[in-house]
Every structure is written in structure tokens, then in C-alpha cells.
CSV table of C-alpha atoms in Angstrom, one decimal:
chain,number,residue,atom,x,y,z
A,1,MET,CA,0.0,0.0,0.0
A,2,LYS,CA,1.4,3.4,-1.0
A,3,ILE,CA,0.8,6.5,1.0
A,4,LEU,CA,1.6,10.1,0.2
A,5,VAL,CA,2.6,12.4,3.1
A,6,VAL,CA,2.5,16.2,2.5
A,7,ASP,CA,3.7,18.8,5.0
A,8,ASP,CA,6.1,21.7,4.9
A,9,GLU,CA,7.6,20.6,8.3
A,10,GLU,CA,10.3,18.4,7.1
A,11,LEU,CA,11.1,16.9,10.5
A,12,LEU,CA,7.4,16.0,11.0
A,13,VAL,CA,7.3,14.4,7.6
A,14,LYS,CA,10.4,12.4,8.4
A,15,GLY,CA,8.8,11.1,11.6
A,16,ILE,CA,5.6,10.2,9.9
A,17,LYS,CA,7.4,8.5,7.0
A,18,PHE,CA,9.6,6.5,9.4
A,19,ASN,CA,6.6,5.3,11.5
A,20,LEU,CA,4.5,4.3,8.5
A,21,GLU,CA,7.3,2.5,6.8
A,22,ASN,CA,7.7,0.5,10.0
A,23,GLU,CA,4.1,-0.5,9.6
A,24,GLY,CA,4.9,-1.9,6.2
A,25,TYR,CA,3.6,1.0,4.0
A,26,GLU,CA,5.4,2.4,1.1
A,27,VAL,CA,5.6,6.2,1.6
A,28,ASP,CA,6.2,9.1,-0.8
A,29,VAL,CA,6.6,12.6,0.6
A,30,CYS,CA,6.5,16.2,-0.7
A,31,TYR,CA,6.4,19.6,1.0
A,32,ASP,CA,3.8,21.8,-0.8
A,33,GLY,CA,0.3,21.5,-2.1
A,34,GLN,CA,1.0,21.9,-5.8
A,35,THR,CA,3.6,19.1,-5.9
A,36,ALA,CA,1.1,16.9,-4.0
A,37,VAL,CA,-1.6,17.5,-6.7
A,38,GLU,CA,0.9,16.6,-9.4
A,39,MET,CA,2.1,13.5,-7.6
A,40,ALA,CA,-1.5,12.3,-6.9
A,41,ALA,CA,-2.4,12.8,-10.6
A,42,VAL,CA,0.3,10.3,-11.8
A,43,THR,CA,0.5,7.8,-8.9
A,44,SER,CA,-2.1,5.5,-7.5
A,45,TYR,CA,-2.1,6.1,-3.7
A,46,GLY,CA,-4.1,4.2,-1.2
A,47,LEU,CA,-4.2,7.2,1.1
A,48,ILE,CA,-3.0,10.8,1.3
A,49,ILE,CA,-2.0,12.7,4.5
A,50,LEU,CA,-2.3,16.4,3.7
A,51,ASP,CA,-1.3,19.4,5.9
A,52,LEU,CA,-3.6,22.4,5.8
A,53,MET,CA,-1.1,25.2,5.8
A,54,MET,CA,1.5,24.9,3.1
A,55,PRO,CA,3.4,27.0,0.5
A,56,LYS,CA,2.5,27.3,-3.2
A,57,LEU,CA,-1.0,25.7,-2.7
A,58,ASP,CA,-2.7,25.3,0.7
A,59,GLY,CA,-4.1,21.9,1.8
A,60,LEU,CA,-7.7,22.8,1.2
A,61,SER,CA,-7.0,23.9,-2.4
A,62,ALA,CA,-4.9,20.8,-3.0
A,63,CYS,CA,-7.6,18.6,-1.5
A,64,MET,CA,-10.2,20.2,-3.8
A,65,LYS,CA,-8.0,19.8,-6.9
A,66,ILE,CA,-7.3,16.1,-6.0
A,67,ARG,CA,-11.0,15.5,-5.6
A,68,GLY,CA,-11.4,16.7,-9.2
A,69,PHE,CA,-9.8,13.5,-10.4
A,70,SER,CA,-9.5,11.0,-7.5
A,71,THR,CA,-11.6,9.6,-4.6
A,72,VAL,CA,-8.4,8.5,-2.7
A,73,PRO,CA,-9.0,8.7,1.1
A,74,ILE,CA,-7.5,12.0,2.5
A,75,ILE,CA,-6.5,12.7,6.1
A,76,MET,CA,-6.1,16.4,6.8
A,77,LEU,CA,-3.5,17.7,9.3
A,78,THR,CA,-3.8,21.1,10.9
A,79,ALA,CA,-2.7,23.2,13.8
A,80,LYS,CA,-6.1,24.7,14.1
A,81,SER,CA,-8.7,23.1,16.4
A,82,GLU,CA,-11.9,25.0,15.8
A,83,ASP,CA,-14.8,22.8,14.6
A,84,THR,CA,-15.5,25.2,11.8
A,85,ASP,CA,-12.0,24.5,10.4
A,86,LYS,CA,-12.7,20.8,10.4
A,87,LEU,CA,-16.1,21.3,8.7
A,88,ILE,CA,-14.4,23.3,6.0
A,89,GLY,CA,-11.9,20.4,5.5
A,90,PHE,CA,-14.8,18.0,5.0
A,91,GLU,CA,-16.5,20.5,2.7
A,92,TYR,CA,-13.4,20.3,0.4
A,93,GLY,CA,-13.4,16.5,0.4
A,94,ALA,CA,-11.3,15.3,3.3
A,95,ASP,CA,-12.3,11.9,4.9
A,96,ASP,CA,-10.7,12.4,8.3
A,97,TYR,CA,-9.0,15.2,10.3
A,98,ILE,CA,-6.2,15.3,12.9
A,99,THR,CA,-5.2,18.3,14.9
A,100,LYS,CA,-1.6,19.1,15.6
A,101,PRO,CA,0.1,18.3,17.9
A,102,PHE,CA,-0.9,14.6,17.6
A,103,ASN,CA,0.3,11.3,18.8
A,104,LEU,CA,1.8,9.2,16.0
A,105,LEU,CA,0.0,6.2,17.5
A,106,GLU,CA,-3.3,8.0,16.8
A,107,LEU,CA,-2.3,8.8,13.3
A,108,LYS,CA,-1.3,5.2,12.6
A,109,ALA,CA,-4.6,4.0,14.0
A,110,ARG,CA,-6.6,6.5,11.8
A,111,VAL,CA,-4.6,5.3,8.8
A,112,ARG,CA,-5.3,1.7,9.5
A,113,ALA,CA,-9.0,2.3,10.2
A,114,LEU,CA,-9.5,4.3,7.0
A,115,LEU,CA,-7.6,1.8,4.8
A,116,ARG,CA,-9.4,-1.2,6.5
A,117,ARG,CA,-12.8,0.2,5.7
A,118,SER,CA,-11.7,1.0,2.2
A,119,SER,CA,-10.4,-2.5,1.7
A,120,ILE,CA,-13.5,-4.2,3.2
A,121,GLN,CA,-15.7,-2.3,0.9
A,122,SER,CA,-13.5,-3.1,-2.1
A,123,SER,CA,-13.4,-6.8,-1.3
A,124,ALA,CA,-17.1,-7.0,-0.7
A,125,ALA,CA,-17.8,-5.4,-4.1
A,126,GLN,CA,-15.5,-7.9,-5.8
A,127,GLU,CA,-17.1,-10.9,-4.2
A,128,THR,CA,-20.6,-10.0,-5.2
A,129,SER,CA,-22.3,-9.6,-8.5
A,130,ALA,CA,-22.9,-6.1,-9.8
A,131,VAL,CA,-25.7,-4.3,-8.1
A,132,ARG,CA,-27.4,-1.3,-9.7
A,133,LEU,CA,-29.7,0.7,-7.5
A,134,THR,CA,-32.0,3.3,-9.0
A,135,HIS,CA,-34.3,5.7,-7.3
A,136,GLY,CA,-35.6,8.7,-9.2
A,137,PRO,CA,-32.9,10.2,-11.3
A,138,VAL,CA,-30.1,8.6,-9.3
A,139,THR,CA,-28.4,5.3,-10.2
A,140,ILE,CA,-25.4,3.8,-8.4
A,141,ASP,CA,-23.3,0.7,-9.4
A,142,THR,CA,-22.1,-0.7,-6.1
A,143,GLU,CA,-19.4,-2.9,-7.7
A,144,ARG,CA,-17.8,-0.2,-9.9
A,145,ARG,CA,-18.7,2.4,-7.3
A,146,VAL,CA,-20.1,4.7,-10.0
A,147,ALA,CA,-23.0,7.2,-9.5
A,148,GLU,CA,-25.1,8.6,-12.2
A,149,VAL,CA,-27.8,11.3,-12.4
A,150,ASP,CA,-30.0,11.1,-15.4
A,151,GLY,CA,-27.3,9.0,-17.1
A,152,ARG,CA,-24.5,11.4,-16.3
A,153,VAL,CA,-21.6,10.1,-14.3
A,154,ILE,CA,-21.0,12.0,-11.0
A,155,ASP,CA,-17.7,12.0,-9.1
A,156,LEU,CA,-18.2,11.1,-5.4
A,157,THR,CA,-15.7,10.8,-2.7
A,158,VAL,CA,-15.3,7.5,-0.8
A,159,LYS,CA,-17.5,8.7,2.1
A,160,GLU,CA,-20.1,10.3,-0.2
A,161,PHE,CA,-20.5,7.1,-2.1
A,162,ASP,CA,-20.7,5.0,1.1
A,163,LEU,CA,-23.3,7.4,2.5
A,164,VAL,CA,-25.6,7.4,-0.6
A,165,GLU,CA,-25.2,3.6,-1.0
A,166,LEU,CA,-26.4,3.1,2.6
A,167,LEU,CA,-29.4,5.4,2.1
A,168,MET,CA,-30.3,3.9,-1.3
A,169,ARG,CA,-30.1,0.3,-0.1
A,170,ASN,CA,-32.6,1.2,2.6
A,171,PRO,CA,-35.1,3.7,1.0
A,172,GLY,CA,-37.5,5.2,3.4
A,173,LYS,CA,-35.5,4.3,6.5
A,174,VAL,CA,-34.6,7.3,8.6
A,175,TYR,CA,-31.0,7.4,9.9
A,176,SER,CA,-30.0,9.7,12.7
A,177,ARG,CA,-26.7,11.6,12.4
A,178,GLU,CA,-25.3,9.3,15.1
A,179,ASN,CA,-26.3,6.2,13.2
A,180,LEU,CA,-24.7,7.5,10.0
A,181,LEU,CA,-21.4,8.3,11.8
A,182,ASP,CA,-21.3,4.8,13.3
A,183,ILE,CA,-22.1,3.0,10.1
A,184,VAL,CA,-20.2,5.1,7.5
A,185,TRP,CA,-17.3,6.6,9.5
A,186,GLY,CA,-17.0,3.8,12.1
A,187,PHE,CA,-17.8,3.7,15.8
A,188,ASP,CA,-14.3,4.9,16.7
A,189,TYR,CA,-14.7,8.1,14.7
A,190,GLN,CA,-14.1,11.1,16.9
A,191,GLY,CA,-15.0,14.0,14.5
A,192,ASP,CA,-17.8,16.5,14.7
A,193,ILE,CA,-21.3,15.1,14.2
A,194,ARG,CA,-22.0,18.0,11.8
A,195,THR,CA,-19.7,16.2,9.3
A,196,VAL,CA,-22.8,14.3,8.3
A,197,ASP,CA,-24.7,17.5,7.5
A,198,VAL,CA,-21.7,18.6,5.3
A,199,HIS,CA,-21.7,15.4,3.4
A,200,ILE,CA,-25.5,15.4,2.9
A,201,ARG,CA,-25.3,18.9,1.6
A,202,ARG,CA,-22.5,18.0,-0.9
A,203,LEU,CA,-24.5,14.9,-2.0
A,204,ARG,CA,-27.5,17.1,-2.7
A,205,GLU,CA,-25.4,19.5,-4.7
A,206,LYS,CA,-24.2,16.6,-6.8
A,207,LEU,CA,-27.2,14.4,-7.1
A,208,GLU,CA,-30.3,16.6,-6.7
A,209,ARG,CA,-31.8,18.4,-9.7
A,210,ASN,CA,-32.6,21.3,-7.3
A,211,PRO,CA,-30.5,21.0,-4.1
A,212,ALA,CA,-32.6,23.7,-2.5
A,213,ALA,CA,-35.7,21.5,-2.8
A,214,PRO,CA,-34.3,17.9,-2.6
A,215,GLU,CA,-36.4,15.1,-4.0
A,216,CYS,CA,-34.2,12.2,-3.1
A,217,ILE,CA,-32.2,12.8,0.1
A,218,ILE,CA,-34.9,14.0,2.5
A,219,THR,CA,-34.5,15.5,6.0
A,220,LYS,CA,-36.7,14.1,8.7
A,221,TRP,CA,-36.7,17.2,11.0
A,222,GLY,CA,-35.4,16.4,14.5
A,223,VAL,CA,-34.5,12.9,13.5
A,224,GLY,CA,-32.1,12.5,10.6
A,225,TYR,CA,-32.0,11.7,6.8
A,226,TYR,CA,-33.5,9.1,4.5
A,227,PHE,CA,-33.6,8.4,0.7
A,228,LYS,CA,-37.1,8.8,-0.7
A,229,ASP,CA,-38.6,5.5,-1.9
């Protein structure tokens, strides 16, 4: 498994690289956002660890550019701790978030958890026949992990696809934010519960004909979300 580590603090990068290589991962490194985008465009990474504040191109902009051509899992690193900063990171396509200073044991645990969920989902897809789910204008292929709206392919991140697949497999079933965090992000996820709202909003922007008046992903006020049957 190949991982890309991006941070302008060379000492920190060296420490992360050393620890991840001891876990058996192959690790590439770079020190600015623009180089990270260029490397991600030509190399198939299993995961990217991306710092928020960097020269040439900041982490949020780099994350957004990478999301333009890849759904690789991304962990954001930042010295900021405000919840709003984390939500902005998720808005730009990050899958997880760690605030500096952090314990390298925690980082390795987050890496393992994200890669494990990704691997389980990939293996499950390969072991089963292709499943196409269609509700209204939205169709997803659970084996190829492709989403379409009115026949037009839509790029979704790993978590966005996992979320819409869960909802479409269970149309009409209302999931609370806590349920969605446990199922999609994992019971050990420690991020803000508003992460769910951010991902729902992004899915509506990508899948709904009119995101301001959603016809597919519906809010059950005071409870949670469901996919209209």
C-alpha cells in the first residue's frame, strides 16, 4: 500500500514516514500542495495525509484539486482546532481530520481504520455480482462504485458514495446523524457530528436536480435523513 505524506515541516514528515514504513507501508513525501496534486495525478495512492497550511498551494485547495480526479481517502493535518476549520476540510473533500500536535500512534490508528474500511468495501464489491440501485434520477453501481444522475456520471468521494449507498439500499429508512457516523465513518470516529450534514449537503449539490428542494435525500426534521422511496 502506497501513502503520500504532504507537509512543509520536514522533521514531521520524516517522523511520519519512518513510522508508517515501520508498519509496512510504502511512503512518498513532498512539502507543498502543488507538488502533492501533481504526484497524486500520476501515482495511484491508497491514502494521502495532507497538511492544511503549506506554501504554493494550501491543503484545502490541494484537496479540492485532487478531488477533481480522484476519490483517494485523504486525512487532513492542521494546527487549528476549531470545529469550523474541520467542517471546511470535510467540505473540500477530506475523509478524516487530525489536529496538531498529535500522537503518532493515533495517526497510525486512523490510517489503519480508513484503509481497513476501504479494503473491506472493495473486497465486498469484488465478491458479489454487480448491483445497480436506481431511485428517481439517481443510479449507483455498487461494484464499480459509480454514481449517475439522469445517465450522467457524477464523481463522489469515498465517504459520499458510502453514504448514498447506505441510504439507497434502505429507501424510506430514517437514519440519525449518530447512526450514520457509526455505520459510514465507524464507531471509533471522533469527529464532529456536523460532518454528516456537510456530506449530505454535498451529495444534494451533486445528485439533486434542485439542491434547495431535494427530491431524493430528505430531511426528517429532528430525527435525521432518508432516501425517498
